[in-house]
mmCIF file of C-alpha atoms and ligand atoms in Angstrom:
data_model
loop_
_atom_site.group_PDB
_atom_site.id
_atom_site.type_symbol
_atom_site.label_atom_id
_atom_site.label_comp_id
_atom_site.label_asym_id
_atom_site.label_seq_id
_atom_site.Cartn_x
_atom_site.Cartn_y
_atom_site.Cartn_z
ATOM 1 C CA UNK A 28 3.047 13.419 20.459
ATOM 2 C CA UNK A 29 -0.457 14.567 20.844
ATOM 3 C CA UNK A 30 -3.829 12.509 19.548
ATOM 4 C CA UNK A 31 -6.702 14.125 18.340
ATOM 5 C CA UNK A 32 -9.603 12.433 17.158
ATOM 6 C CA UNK A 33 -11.882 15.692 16.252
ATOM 7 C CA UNK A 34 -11.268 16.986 12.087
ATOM 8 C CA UNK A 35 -12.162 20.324 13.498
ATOM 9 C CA UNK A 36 -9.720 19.999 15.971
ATOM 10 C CA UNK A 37 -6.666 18.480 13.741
ATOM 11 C CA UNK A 38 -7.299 21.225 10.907
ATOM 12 C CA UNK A 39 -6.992 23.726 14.093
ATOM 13 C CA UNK A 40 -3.533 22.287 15.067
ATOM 14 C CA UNK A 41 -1.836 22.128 11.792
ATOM 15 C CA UNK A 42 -2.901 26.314 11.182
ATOM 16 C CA UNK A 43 -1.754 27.066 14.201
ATOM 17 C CA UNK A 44 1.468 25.320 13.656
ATOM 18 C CA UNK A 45 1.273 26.524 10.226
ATOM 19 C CA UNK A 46 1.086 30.298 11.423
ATOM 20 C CA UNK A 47 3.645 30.123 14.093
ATOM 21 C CA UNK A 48 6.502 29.042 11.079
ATOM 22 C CA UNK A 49 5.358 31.497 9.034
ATOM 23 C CA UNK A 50 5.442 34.364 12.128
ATOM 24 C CA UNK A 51 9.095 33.312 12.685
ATOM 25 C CA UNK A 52 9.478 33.558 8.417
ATOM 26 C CA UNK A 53 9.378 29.861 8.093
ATOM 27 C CA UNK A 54 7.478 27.373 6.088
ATOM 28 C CA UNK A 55 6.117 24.464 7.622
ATOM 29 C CA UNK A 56 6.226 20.752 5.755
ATOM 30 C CA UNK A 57 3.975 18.388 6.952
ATOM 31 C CA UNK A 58 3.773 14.747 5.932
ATOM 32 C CA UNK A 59 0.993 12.462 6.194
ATOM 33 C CA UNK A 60 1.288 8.289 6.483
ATOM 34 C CA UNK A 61 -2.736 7.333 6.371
ATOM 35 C CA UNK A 62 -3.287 3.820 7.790
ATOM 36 C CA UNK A 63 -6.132 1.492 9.268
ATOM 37 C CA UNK A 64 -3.759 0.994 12.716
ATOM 38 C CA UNK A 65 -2.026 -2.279 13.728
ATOM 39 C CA UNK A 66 1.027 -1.549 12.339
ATOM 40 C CA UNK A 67 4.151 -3.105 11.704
ATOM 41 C CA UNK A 68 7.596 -2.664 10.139
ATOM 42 C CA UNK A 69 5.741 -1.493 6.196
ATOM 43 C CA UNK A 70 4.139 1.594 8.635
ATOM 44 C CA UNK A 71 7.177 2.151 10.528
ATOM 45 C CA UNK A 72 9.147 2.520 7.302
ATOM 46 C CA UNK A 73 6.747 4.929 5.678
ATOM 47 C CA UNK A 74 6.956 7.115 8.986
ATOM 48 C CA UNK A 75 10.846 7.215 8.844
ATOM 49 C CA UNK A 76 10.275 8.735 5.356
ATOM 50 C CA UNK A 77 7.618 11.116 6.366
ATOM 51 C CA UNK A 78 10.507 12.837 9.338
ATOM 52 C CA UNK A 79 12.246 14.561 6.407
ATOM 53 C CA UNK A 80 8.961 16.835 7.217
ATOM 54 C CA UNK A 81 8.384 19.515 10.002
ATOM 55 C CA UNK A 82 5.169 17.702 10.986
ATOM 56 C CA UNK A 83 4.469 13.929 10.849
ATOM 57 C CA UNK A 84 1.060 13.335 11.414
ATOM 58 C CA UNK A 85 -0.474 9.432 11.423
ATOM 59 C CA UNK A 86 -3.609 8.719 10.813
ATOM 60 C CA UNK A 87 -5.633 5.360 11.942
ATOM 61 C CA UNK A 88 -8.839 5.180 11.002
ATOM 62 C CA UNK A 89 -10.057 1.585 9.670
ATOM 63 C CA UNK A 90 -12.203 3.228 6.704
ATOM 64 C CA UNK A 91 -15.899 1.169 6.688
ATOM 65 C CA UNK A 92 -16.907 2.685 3.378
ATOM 66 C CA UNK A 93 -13.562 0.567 1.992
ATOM 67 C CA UNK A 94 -14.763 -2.877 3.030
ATOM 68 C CA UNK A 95 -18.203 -4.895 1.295
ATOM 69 C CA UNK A 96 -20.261 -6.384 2.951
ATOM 70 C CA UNK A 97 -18.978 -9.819 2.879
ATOM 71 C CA UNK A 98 -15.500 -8.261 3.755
ATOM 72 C CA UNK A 99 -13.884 -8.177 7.208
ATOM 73 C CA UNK A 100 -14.336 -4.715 8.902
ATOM 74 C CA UNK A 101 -15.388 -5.441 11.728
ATOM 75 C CA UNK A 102 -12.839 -8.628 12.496
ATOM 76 C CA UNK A 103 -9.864 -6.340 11.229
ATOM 77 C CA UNK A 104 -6.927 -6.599 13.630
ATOM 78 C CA UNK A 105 -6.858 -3.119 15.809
ATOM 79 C CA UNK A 106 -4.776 -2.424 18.877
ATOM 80 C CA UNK A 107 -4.753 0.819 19.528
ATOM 81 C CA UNK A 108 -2.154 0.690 22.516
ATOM 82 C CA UNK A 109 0.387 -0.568 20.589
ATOM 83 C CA UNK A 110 0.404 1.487 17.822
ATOM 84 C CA UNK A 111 0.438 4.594 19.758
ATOM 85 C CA UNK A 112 3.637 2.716 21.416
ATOM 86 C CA UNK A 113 5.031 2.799 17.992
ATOM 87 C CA UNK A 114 4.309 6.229 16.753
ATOM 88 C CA UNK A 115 5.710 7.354 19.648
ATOM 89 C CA UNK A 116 8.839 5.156 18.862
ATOM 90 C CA UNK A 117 9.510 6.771 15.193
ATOM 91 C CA UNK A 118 8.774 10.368 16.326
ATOM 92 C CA UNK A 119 4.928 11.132 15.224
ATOM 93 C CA UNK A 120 4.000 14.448 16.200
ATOM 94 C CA UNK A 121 0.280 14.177 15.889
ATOM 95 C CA UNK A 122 -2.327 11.137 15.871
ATOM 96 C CA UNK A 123 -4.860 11.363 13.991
ATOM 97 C CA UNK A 124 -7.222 8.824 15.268
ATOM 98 C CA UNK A 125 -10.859 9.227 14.602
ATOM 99 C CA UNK A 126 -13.889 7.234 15.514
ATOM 100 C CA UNK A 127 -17.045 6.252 12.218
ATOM 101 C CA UNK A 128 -18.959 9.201 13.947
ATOM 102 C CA UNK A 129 -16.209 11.401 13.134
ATOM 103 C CA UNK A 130 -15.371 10.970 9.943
ATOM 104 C CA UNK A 131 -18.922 10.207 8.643
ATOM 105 C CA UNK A 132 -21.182 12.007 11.106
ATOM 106 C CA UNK A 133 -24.080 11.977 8.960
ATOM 107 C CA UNK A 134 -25.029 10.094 6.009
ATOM 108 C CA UNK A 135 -22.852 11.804 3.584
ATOM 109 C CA UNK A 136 -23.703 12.656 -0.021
ATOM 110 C CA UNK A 137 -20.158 12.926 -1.991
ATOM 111 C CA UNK A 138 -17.768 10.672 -2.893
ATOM 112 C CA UNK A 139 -14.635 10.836 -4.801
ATOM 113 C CA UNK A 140 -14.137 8.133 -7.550
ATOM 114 C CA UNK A 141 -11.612 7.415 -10.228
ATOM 115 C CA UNK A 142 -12.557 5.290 -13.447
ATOM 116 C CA UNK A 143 -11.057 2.878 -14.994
ATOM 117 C CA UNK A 144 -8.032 2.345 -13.202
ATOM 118 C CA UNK A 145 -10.412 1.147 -10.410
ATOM 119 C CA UNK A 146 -12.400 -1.542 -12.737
ATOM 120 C CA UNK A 147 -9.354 -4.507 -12.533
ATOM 121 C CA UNK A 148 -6.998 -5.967 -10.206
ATOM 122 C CA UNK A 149 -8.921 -5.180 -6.443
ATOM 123 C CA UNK A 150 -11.703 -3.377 -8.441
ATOM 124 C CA UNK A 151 -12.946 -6.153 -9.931
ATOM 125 C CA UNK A 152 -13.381 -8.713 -6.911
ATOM 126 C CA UNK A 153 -13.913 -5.298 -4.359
ATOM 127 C CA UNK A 154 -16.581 -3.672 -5.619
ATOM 128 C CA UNK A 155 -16.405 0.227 -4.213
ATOM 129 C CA UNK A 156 -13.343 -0.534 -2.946
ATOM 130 C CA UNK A 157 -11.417 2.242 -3.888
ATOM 131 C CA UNK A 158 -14.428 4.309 -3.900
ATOM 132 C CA UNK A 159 -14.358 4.013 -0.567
ATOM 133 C CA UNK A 160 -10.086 4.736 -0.321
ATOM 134 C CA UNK A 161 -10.379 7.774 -2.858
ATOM 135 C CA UNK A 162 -13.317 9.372 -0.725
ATOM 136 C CA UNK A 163 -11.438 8.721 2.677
ATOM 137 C CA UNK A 164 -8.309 9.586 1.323
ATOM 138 C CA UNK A 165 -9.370 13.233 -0.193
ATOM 139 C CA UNK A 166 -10.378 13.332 3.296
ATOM 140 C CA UNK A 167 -7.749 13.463 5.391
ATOM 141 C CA UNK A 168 -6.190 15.688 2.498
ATOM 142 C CA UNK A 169 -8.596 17.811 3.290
ATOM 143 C CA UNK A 170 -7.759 17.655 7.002
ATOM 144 C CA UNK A 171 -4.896 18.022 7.420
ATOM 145 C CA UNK A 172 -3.402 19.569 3.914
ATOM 146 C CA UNK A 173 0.047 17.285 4.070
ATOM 147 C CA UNK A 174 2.958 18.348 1.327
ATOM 148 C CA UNK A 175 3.719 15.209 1.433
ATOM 149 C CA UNK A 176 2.041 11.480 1.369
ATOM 150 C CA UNK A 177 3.257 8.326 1.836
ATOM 151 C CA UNK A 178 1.748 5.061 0.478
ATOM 152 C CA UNK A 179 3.079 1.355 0.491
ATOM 153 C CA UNK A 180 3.804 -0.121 -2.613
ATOM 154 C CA UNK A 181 2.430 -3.625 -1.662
ATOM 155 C CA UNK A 182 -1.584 -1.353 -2.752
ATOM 156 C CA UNK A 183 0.415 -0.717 -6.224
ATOM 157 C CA UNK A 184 -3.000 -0.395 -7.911
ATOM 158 C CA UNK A 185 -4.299 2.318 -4.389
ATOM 159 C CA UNK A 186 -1.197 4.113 -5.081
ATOM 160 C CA UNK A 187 -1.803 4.305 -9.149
ATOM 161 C CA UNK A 188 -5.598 5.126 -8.113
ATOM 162 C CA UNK A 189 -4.770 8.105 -5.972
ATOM 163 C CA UNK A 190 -1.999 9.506 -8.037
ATOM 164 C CA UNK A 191 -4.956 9.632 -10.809
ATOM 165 C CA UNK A 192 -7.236 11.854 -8.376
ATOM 166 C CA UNK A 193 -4.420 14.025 -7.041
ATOM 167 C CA UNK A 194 -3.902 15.225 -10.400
ATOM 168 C CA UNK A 195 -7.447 15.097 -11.835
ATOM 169 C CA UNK A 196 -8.500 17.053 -8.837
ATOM 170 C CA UNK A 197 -5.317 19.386 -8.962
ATOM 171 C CA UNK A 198 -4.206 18.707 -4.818
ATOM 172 C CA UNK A 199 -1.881 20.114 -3.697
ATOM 173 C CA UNK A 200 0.021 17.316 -2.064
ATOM 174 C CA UNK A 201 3.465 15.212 -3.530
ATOM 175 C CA UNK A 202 2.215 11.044 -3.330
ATOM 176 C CA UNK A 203 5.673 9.280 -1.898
ATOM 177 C CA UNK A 204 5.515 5.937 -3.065
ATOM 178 C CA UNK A 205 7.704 3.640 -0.896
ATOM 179 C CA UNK A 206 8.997 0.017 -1.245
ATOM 180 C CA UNK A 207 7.266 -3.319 -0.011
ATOM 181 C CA UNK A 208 8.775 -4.261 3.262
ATOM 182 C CA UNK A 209 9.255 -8.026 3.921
ATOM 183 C CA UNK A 210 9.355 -10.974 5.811
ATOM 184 C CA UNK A 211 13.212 -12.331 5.797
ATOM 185 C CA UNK A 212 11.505 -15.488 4.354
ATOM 186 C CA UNK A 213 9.591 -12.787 1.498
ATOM 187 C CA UNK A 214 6.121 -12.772 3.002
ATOM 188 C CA UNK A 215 5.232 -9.207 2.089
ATOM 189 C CA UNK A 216 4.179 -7.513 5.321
ATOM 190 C CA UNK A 217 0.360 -7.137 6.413
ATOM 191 C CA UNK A 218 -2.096 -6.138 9.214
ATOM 192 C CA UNK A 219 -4.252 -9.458 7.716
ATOM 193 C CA UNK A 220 -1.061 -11.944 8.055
ATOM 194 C CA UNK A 221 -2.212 -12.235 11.638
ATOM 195 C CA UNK A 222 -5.374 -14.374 10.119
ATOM 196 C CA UNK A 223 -3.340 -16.884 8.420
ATOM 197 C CA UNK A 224 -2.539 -20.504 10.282
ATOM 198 C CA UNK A 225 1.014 -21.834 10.238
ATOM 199 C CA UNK A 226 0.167 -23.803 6.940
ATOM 200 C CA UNK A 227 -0.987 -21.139 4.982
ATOM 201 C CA UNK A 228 1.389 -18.557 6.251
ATOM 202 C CA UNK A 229 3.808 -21.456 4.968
ATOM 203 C CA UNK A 230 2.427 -21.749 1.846
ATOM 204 C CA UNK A 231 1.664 -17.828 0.939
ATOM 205 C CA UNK A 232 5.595 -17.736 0.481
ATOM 206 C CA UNK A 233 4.516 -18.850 -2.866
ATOM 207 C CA UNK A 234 3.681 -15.109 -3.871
ATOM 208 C CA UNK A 235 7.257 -13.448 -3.146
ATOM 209 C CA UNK A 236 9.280 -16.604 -3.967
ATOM 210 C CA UNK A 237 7.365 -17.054 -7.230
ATOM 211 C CA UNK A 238 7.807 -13.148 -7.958
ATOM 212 C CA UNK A 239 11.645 -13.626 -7.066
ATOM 213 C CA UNK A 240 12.079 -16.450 -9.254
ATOM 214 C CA UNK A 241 9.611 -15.005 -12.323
ATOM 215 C CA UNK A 242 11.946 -11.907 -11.908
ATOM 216 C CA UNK A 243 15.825 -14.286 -12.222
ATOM 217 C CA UNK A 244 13.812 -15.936 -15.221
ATOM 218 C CA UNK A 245 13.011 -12.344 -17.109
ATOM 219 C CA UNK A 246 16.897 -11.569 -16.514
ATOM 220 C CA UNK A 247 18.108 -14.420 -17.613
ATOM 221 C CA UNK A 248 15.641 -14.453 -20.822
ATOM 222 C CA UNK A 249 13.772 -17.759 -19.808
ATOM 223 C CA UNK A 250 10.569 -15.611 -19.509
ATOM 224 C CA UNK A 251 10.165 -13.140 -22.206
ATOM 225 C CA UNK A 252 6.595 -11.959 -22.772
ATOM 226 C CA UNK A 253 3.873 -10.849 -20.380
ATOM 227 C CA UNK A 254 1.764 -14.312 -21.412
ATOM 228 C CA UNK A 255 4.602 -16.364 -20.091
ATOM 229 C CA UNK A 256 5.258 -14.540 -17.018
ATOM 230 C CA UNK A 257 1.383 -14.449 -16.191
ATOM 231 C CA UNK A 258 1.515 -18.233 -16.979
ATOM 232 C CA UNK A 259 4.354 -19.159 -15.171
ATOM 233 C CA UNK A 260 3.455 -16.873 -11.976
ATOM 234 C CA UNK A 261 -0.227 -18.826 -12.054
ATOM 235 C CA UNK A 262 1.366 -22.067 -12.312
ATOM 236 C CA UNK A 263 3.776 -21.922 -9.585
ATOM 237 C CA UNK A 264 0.819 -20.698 -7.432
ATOM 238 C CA UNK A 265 -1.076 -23.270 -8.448
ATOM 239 C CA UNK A 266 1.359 -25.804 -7.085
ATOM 240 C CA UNK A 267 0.479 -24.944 -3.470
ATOM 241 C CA UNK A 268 -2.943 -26.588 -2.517
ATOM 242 C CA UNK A 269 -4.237 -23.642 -0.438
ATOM 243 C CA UNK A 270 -3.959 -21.258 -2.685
ATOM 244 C CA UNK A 271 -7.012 -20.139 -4.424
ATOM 245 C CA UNK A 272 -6.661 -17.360 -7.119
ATOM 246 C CA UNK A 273 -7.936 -14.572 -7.484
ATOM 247 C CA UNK A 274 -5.931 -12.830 -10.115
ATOM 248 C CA UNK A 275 -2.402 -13.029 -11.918
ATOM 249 C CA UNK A 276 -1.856 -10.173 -13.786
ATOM 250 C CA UNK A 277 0.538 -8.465 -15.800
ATOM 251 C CA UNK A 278 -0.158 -4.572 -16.725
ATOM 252 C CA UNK A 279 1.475 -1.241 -17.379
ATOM 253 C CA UNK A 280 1.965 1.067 -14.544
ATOM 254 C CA UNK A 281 0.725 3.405 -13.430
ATOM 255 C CA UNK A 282 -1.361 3.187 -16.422
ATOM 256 C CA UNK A 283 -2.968 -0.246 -15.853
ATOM 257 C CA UNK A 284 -3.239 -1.701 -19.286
ATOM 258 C CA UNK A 285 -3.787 -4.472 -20.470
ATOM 259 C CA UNK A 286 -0.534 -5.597 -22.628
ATOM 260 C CA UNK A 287 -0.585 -7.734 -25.901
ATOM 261 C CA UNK A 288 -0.106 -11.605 -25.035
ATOM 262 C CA UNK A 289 2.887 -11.280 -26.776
ATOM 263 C CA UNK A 290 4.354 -8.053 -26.091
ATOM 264 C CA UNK A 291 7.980 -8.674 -25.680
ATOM 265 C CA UNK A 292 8.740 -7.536 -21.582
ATOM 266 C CA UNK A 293 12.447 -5.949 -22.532
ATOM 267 C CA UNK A 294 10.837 -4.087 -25.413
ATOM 268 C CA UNK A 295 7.966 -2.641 -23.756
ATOM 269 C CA UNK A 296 8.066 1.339 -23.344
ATOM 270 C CA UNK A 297 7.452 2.403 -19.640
ATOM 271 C CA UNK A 298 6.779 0.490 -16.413
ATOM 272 C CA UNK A 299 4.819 -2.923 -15.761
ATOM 273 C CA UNK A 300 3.675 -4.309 -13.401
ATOM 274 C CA UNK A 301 2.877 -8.258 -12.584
ATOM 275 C CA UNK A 302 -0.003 -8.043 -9.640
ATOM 276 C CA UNK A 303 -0.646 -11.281 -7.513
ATOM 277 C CA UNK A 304 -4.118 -11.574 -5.220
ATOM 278 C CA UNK A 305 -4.543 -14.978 -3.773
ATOM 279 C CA UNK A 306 -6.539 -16.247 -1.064
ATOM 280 C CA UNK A 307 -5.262 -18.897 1.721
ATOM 281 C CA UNK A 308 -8.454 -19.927 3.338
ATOM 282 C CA UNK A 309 -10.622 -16.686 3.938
ATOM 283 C CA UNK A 310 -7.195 -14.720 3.970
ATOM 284 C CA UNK A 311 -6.485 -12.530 0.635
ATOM 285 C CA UNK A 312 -3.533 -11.578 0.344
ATOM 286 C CA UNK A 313 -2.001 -9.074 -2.278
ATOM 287 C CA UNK A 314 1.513 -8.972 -3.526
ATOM 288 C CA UNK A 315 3.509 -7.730 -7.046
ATOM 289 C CA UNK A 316 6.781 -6.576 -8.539
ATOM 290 C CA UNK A 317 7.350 -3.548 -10.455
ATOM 291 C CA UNK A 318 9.560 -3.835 -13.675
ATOM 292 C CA UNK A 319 11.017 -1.130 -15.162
ATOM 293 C CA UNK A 320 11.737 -0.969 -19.217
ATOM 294 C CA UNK A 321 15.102 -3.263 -19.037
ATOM 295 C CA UNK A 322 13.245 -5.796 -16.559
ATOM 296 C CA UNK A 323 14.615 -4.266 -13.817
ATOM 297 C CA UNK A 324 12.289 -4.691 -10.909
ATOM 298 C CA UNK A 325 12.697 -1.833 -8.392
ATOM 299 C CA UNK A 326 9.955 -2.168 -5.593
ATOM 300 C CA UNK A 327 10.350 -5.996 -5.248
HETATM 301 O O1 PAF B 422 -3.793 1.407 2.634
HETATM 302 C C1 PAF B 422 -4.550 1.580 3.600
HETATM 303 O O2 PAF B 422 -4.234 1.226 4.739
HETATM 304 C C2 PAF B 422 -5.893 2.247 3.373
HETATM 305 O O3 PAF B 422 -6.449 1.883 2.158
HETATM 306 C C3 PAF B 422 -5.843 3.780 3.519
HETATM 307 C C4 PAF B 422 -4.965 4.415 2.447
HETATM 308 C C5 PAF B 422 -5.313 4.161 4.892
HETATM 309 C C6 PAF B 422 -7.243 4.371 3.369
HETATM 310 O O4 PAF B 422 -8.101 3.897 4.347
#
């Protein structure tokens, strides 16, 4: 495993790998997992997807231009020892591990930005959130031209974002999207559950359990239109004390629409999604499940 922290440099090392496969008649695949470091079993699971590739290369970089002002950059959990340790473990090839001054050495003049998918959900309470994931993002596409991407499904609305620019801006990479890992007790994994106390690590079990639960309910026809699931998933929230809203929502996917009150869940053409953001003290935390057209929900 080698760890560069140059663009120059990485770009260098993937066409020269790049050139060697294709000397000996060979194509190279590389995959990419982007992260902001401290990782845990969510990474770990997107890099055992990424080794179907030739190249794995990880990328930990906690992106600034992602996080307002108000917003915790520069308290975000990093320990770079130990997730070197772990890249190691599931058999990166190449960190890609940048400092600010690397990726932005001077004040920088483009962005990349997607509309309208970007004004809810996150959008809404993150202003220039995603501005700041879309720009980063194209990026390290840009770097290190992966086939292949991988992106937890926990950022449903990041992944629906960036599959928007990769086709608007015709890249040539394949977005993988992979499955929320969990807690055993549900708590959807995070580098930001390390902020929450024992209480409200106790009570954010509210998200997955009231997910779960909302999800039994839709199969067993208790819940049967987006209103009811949005007002049942608030309300169960709502019964912890510690939990402070920020959205319940209830939306196609990828598409991010806003569905009739009473649009009927089983009869709805296509994907939706019900999106959870909830705070526990100065902790957000994120959370959904997908459903599919029979109310099957396939990334819970
Ligand atoms: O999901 C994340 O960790 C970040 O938003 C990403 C995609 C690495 C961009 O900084």
């Amino acid at each position: 495993m080698i760890v560069i922290q140059e663009p120059a440099e990485l770009q260098s090392e993937i066409k020269r790998r790049r050139f060697a496969a294709a000397r000996m008649g060979r194509e190279l695949s590389v995959g990419l997992v982007p992260t902001m470091g401290y990782l845990h079993e969510g990474h770990a699971s997107l890099l055992r997807k990424a080794r179907a590739n030739d190249v794995v290369v990880l990328s930990i970089f906690v992106n600034p231009i992602q996080f307002g002002p108000n917003e915790d950059f520069e308290r975000y959990p990093r320990d770079a020892q130990r997730d070197l340790a772990l890249a190691e473990q599931e058999g990166v090839d190449i960190v890609f591990m940048p400092e600010v001054k690397h990726m932005y050495p001077q004040r920088a003049k483009t962005k990349v930005q997607v509309s309208d998918l970007t004004s809810g959900l996150c959008g809404a309470s993150r202003p220039g959130h995603f501005d700041g994931v879309t720009t980063v993002v194209s990026k390290l596409f840009h770097i290190v031209v992966p086939d292949f991407a991988y992106f937890g499904m926990k950022d449903a609305q990041q992944v629906a974002v960036l599959s928007q620019m990769v086709r608007d801006l015709n890249m040539n990479v394949t977005l993988v999207p992979c499955p929320i890992v969990r807690e055993q007790d549900g708590l959807a994994l995070s580098s930001r559950n390390v902020y929450l106390s024992d209480e409200q690590r106790e009570q954010a079990l509210v998200l997955s359990a009231s997910l779960k639960e909302a999800r039994q309910r839709i199969d067993e026809g208790g819940i049967t239109t987006a209103a009811d699931l949005k007002a049942f998933l608030t309300d169960r929230i709502l019964s912890k004390p510690l939990a402070e809203i920020d959205y319940v929502d209830v939306l196609t996917f990828p598409g991010l629409e806003a569905l009739p009150e009473n649009a009927k869940i089983q009869e709805i053409e296509g994907d939706i999604i019900a999106a959870l953001a909830v705070k526990f003290g100065s902790t957000r935390l994120i959370d959904n499940m997908l459903l599919q057209k029979k109310g099957v929900a396939i990334y819970a």
